[in-house]
mmCIF file of C-alpha atoms (C1' of nucleotides) in Angstrom:
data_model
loop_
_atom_site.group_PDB
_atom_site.id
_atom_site.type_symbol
_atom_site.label_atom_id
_atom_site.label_comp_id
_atom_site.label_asym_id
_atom_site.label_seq_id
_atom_site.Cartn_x
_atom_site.Cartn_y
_atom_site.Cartn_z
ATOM 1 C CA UNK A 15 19.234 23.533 -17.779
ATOM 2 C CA UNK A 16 17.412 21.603 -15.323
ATOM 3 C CA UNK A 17 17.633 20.968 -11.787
ATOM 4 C CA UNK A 18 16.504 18.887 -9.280
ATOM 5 C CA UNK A 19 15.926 20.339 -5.688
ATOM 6 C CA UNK A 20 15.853 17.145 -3.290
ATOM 7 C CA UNK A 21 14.218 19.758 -0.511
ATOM 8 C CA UNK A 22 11.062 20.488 -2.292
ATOM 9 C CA UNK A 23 8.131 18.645 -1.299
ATOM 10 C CA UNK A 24 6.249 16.495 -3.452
ATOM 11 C CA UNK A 25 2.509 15.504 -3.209
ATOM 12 C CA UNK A 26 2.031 13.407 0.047
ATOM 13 C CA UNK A 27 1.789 9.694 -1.611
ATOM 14 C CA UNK A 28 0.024 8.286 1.172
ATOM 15 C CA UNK A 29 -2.967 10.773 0.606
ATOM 16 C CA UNK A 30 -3.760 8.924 -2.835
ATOM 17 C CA UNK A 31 -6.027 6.876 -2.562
ATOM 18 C CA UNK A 32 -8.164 4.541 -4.519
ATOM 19 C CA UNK A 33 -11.621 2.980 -4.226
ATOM 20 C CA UNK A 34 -11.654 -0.924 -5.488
ATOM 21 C CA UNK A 35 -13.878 0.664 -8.714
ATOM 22 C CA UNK A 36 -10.713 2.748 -9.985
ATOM 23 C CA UNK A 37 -8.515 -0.115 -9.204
ATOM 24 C CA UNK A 38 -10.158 -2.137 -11.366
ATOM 25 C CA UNK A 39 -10.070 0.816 -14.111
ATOM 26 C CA UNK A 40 -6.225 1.477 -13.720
ATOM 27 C CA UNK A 41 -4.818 -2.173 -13.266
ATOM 28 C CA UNK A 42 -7.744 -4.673 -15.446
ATOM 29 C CA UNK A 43 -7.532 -6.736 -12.000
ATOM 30 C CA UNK A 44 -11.343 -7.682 -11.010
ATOM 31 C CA UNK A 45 -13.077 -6.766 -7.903
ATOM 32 C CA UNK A 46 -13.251 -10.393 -7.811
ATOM 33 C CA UNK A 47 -9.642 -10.870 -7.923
ATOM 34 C CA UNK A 48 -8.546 -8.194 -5.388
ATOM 35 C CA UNK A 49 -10.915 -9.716 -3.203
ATOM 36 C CA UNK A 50 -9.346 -12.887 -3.376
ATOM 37 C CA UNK A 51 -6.183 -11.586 -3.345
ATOM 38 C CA UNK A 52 -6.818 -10.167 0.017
ATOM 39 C CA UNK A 53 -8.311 -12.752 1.243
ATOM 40 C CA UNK A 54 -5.366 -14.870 0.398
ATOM 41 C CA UNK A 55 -3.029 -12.568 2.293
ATOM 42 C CA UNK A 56 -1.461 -11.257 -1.227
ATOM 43 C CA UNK A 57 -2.371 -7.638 -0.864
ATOM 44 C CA UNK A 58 -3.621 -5.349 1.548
ATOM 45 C CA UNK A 59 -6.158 -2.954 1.691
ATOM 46 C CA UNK A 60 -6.842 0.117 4.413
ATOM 47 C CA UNK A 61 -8.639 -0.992 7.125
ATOM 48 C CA UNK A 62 -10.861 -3.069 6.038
ATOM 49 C CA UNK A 63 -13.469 -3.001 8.361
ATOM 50 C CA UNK A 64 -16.940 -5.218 8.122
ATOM 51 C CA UNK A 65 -18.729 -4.030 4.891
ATOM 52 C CA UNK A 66 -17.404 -1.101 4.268
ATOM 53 C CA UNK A 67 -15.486 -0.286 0.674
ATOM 54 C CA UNK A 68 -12.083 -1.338 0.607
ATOM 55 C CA UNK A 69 -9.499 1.766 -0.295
ATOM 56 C CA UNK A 70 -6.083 0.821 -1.235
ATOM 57 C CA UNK A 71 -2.706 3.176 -1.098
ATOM 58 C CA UNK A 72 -0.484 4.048 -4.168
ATOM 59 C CA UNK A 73 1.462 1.907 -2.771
ATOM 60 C CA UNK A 74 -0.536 -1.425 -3.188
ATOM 61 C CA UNK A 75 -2.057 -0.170 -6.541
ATOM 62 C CA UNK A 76 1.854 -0.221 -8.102
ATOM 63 C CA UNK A 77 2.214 -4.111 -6.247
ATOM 64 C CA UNK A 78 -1.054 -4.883 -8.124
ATOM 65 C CA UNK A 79 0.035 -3.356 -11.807
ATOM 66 C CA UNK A 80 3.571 -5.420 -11.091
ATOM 67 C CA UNK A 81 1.633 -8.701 -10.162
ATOM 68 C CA UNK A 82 -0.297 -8.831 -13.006
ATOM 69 C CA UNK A 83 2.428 -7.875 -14.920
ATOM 70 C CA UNK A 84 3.898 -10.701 -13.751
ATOM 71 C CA UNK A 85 0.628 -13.181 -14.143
ATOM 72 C CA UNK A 86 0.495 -11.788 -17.597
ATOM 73 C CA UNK A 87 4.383 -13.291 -18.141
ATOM 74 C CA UNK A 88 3.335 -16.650 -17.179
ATOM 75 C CA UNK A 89 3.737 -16.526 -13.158
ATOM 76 C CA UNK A 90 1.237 -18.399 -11.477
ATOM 77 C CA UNK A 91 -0.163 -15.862 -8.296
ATOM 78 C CA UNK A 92 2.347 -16.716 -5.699
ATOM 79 C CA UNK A 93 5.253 -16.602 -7.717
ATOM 80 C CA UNK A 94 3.997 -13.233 -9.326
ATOM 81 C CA UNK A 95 3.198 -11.554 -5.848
ATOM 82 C CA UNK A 96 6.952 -12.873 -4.733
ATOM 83 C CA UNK A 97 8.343 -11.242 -7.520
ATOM 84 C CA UNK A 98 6.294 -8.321 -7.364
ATOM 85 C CA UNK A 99 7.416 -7.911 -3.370
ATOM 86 C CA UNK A 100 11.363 -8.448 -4.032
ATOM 87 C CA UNK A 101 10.547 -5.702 -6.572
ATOM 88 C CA UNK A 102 9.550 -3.239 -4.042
ATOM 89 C CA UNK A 103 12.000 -3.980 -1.968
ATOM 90 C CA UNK A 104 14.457 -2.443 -4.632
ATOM 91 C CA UNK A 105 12.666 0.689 -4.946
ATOM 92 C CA UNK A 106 13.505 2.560 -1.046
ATOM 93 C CA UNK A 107 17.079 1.893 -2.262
ATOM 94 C CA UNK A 108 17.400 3.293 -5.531
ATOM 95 C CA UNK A 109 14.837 6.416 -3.873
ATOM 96 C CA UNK A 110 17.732 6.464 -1.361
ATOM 97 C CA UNK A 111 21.078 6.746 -3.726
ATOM 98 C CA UNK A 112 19.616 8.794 -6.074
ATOM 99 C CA UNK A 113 18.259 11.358 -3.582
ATOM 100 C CA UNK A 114 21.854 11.406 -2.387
ATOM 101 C CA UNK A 115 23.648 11.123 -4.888
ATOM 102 C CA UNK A 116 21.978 13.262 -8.167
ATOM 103 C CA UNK A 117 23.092 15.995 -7.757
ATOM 104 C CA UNK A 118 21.363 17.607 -11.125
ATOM 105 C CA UNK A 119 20.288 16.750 -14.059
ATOM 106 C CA UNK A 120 20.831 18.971 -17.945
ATOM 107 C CA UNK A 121 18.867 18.543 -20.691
ATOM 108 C CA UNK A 122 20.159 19.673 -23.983
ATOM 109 C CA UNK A 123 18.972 18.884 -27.478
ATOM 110 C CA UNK A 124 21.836 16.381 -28.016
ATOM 111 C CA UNK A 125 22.311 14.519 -25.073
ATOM 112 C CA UNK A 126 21.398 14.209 -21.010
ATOM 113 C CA UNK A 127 23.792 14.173 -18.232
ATOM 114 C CA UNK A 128 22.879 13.089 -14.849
ATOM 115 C CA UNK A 129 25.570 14.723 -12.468
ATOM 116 C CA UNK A 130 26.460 11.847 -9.836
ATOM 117 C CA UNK A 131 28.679 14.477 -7.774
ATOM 118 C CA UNK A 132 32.150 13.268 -7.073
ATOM 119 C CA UNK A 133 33.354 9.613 -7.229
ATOM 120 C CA UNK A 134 35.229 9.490 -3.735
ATOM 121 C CA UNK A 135 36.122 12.074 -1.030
ATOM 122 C CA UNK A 136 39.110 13.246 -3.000
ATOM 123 C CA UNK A 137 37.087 15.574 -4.673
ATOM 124 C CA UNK A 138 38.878 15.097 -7.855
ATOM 125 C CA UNK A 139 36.957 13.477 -10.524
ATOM 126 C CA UNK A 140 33.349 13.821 -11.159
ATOM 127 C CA UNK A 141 30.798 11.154 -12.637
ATOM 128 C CA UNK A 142 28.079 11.577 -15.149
ATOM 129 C CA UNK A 143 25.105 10.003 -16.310
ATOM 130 C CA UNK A 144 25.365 10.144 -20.147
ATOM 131 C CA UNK A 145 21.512 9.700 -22.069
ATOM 132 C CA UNK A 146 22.625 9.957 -25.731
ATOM 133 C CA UNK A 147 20.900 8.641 -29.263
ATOM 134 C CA UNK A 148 19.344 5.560 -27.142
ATOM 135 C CA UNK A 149 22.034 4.706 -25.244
ATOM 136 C CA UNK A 150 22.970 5.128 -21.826
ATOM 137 C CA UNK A 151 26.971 4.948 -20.039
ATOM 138 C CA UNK A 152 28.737 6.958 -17.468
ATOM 139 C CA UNK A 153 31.554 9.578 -18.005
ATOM 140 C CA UNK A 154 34.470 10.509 -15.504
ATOM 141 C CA UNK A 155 35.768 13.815 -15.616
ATOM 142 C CA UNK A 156 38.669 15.276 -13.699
ATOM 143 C CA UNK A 157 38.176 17.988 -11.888
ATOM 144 C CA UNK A 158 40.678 20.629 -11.663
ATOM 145 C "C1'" DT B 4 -24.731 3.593 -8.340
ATOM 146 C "C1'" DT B 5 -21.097 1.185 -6.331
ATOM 147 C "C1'" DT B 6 -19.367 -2.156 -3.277
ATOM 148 C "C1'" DC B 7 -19.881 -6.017 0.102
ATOM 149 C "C1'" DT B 8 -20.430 -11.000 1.266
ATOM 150 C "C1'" DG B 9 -21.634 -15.519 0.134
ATOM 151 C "C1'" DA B 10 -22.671 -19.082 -3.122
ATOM 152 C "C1'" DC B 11 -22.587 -21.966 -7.458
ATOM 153 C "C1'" DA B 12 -27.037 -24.143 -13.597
ATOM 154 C "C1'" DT C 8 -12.725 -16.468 -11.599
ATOM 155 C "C1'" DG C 9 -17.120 -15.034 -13.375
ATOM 156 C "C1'" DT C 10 -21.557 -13.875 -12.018
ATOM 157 C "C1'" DC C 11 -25.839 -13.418 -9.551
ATOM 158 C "C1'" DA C 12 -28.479 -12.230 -5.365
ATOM 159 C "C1'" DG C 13 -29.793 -9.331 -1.455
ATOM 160 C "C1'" DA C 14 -28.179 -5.688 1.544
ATOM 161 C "C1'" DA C 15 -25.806 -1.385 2.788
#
DNA sequence: TTTCTGACA
DNA sequence: TGTCAGAA
């Protein structure tokens, strides 16, 4: 069985950082591009100051992967980096219900539950993620 | 060596 | 967007 403690602590994302050389490695964008890019207003890079080497967070080095992603399904820039930003909107929400609401998660050699706690305040069912053969649905169980 | 800015046979 | 130059 495994479980997941929301209180312990994580590396600190916003210590990652990555020079415009690594970028390049990770994503296939070229210095060329995220120059432009930046230029354009599309992405942002740490204080970019002068001459000095652009760094960029985690952050902005997922929005590049899922704008060229994106440019790679046929999106021209704009659409791709509006696509790629309503995408990131959706991730502090799903962080946020499943940090409150997982309460655990068990592996066993058949399946995978997800334990979603309770359904409502009445305490008397409980709802689980099922991960089975491929396939994926929920399971209510009353509680007794 | 890597990155920066500016420019374009 | 690629690529080259000249500088940092």
């Amino acid at each position: 069985m495994a479980e997941l403690d929301s209180n312990d602590a994580f590396i600190d994302t916003n210590k990652l950082i990555f020079g415009i050389g690594q970028v390049q490695q990770i994503t296939g964008v070229s210095g060329r591009q995220l120059r432009y890019w930046e230029e354009q207003g599309y992405i942002q890079s740490i204080s970019q100051k002068k001459g000095a080497a652009r760094e960029y967070s985690l952050h902005t080095l997922f929005f590049i992967f899922h704008v060229t992603r994106f440019l790679n399904n046929g999106f021209t820039l704009q659409a791709a980096v509006d696509r790629a930003k309503k995408f990131d909107r959706q991730l502090p929400v799903l962080r946020q219900f499943l940090r409150a609401q997982l309460q655990g998660v068990n592996i066993d050699d058949d399946q995978s539950v997800l334990d979603f706690g309770y359904v409502d305040s009445s305490h008397t069912q409980r709802i689980y993620g099922v991960v089975k053969d491929g396939e994926t649905f929920f399971r209510i169980e009353n509680v007794d």
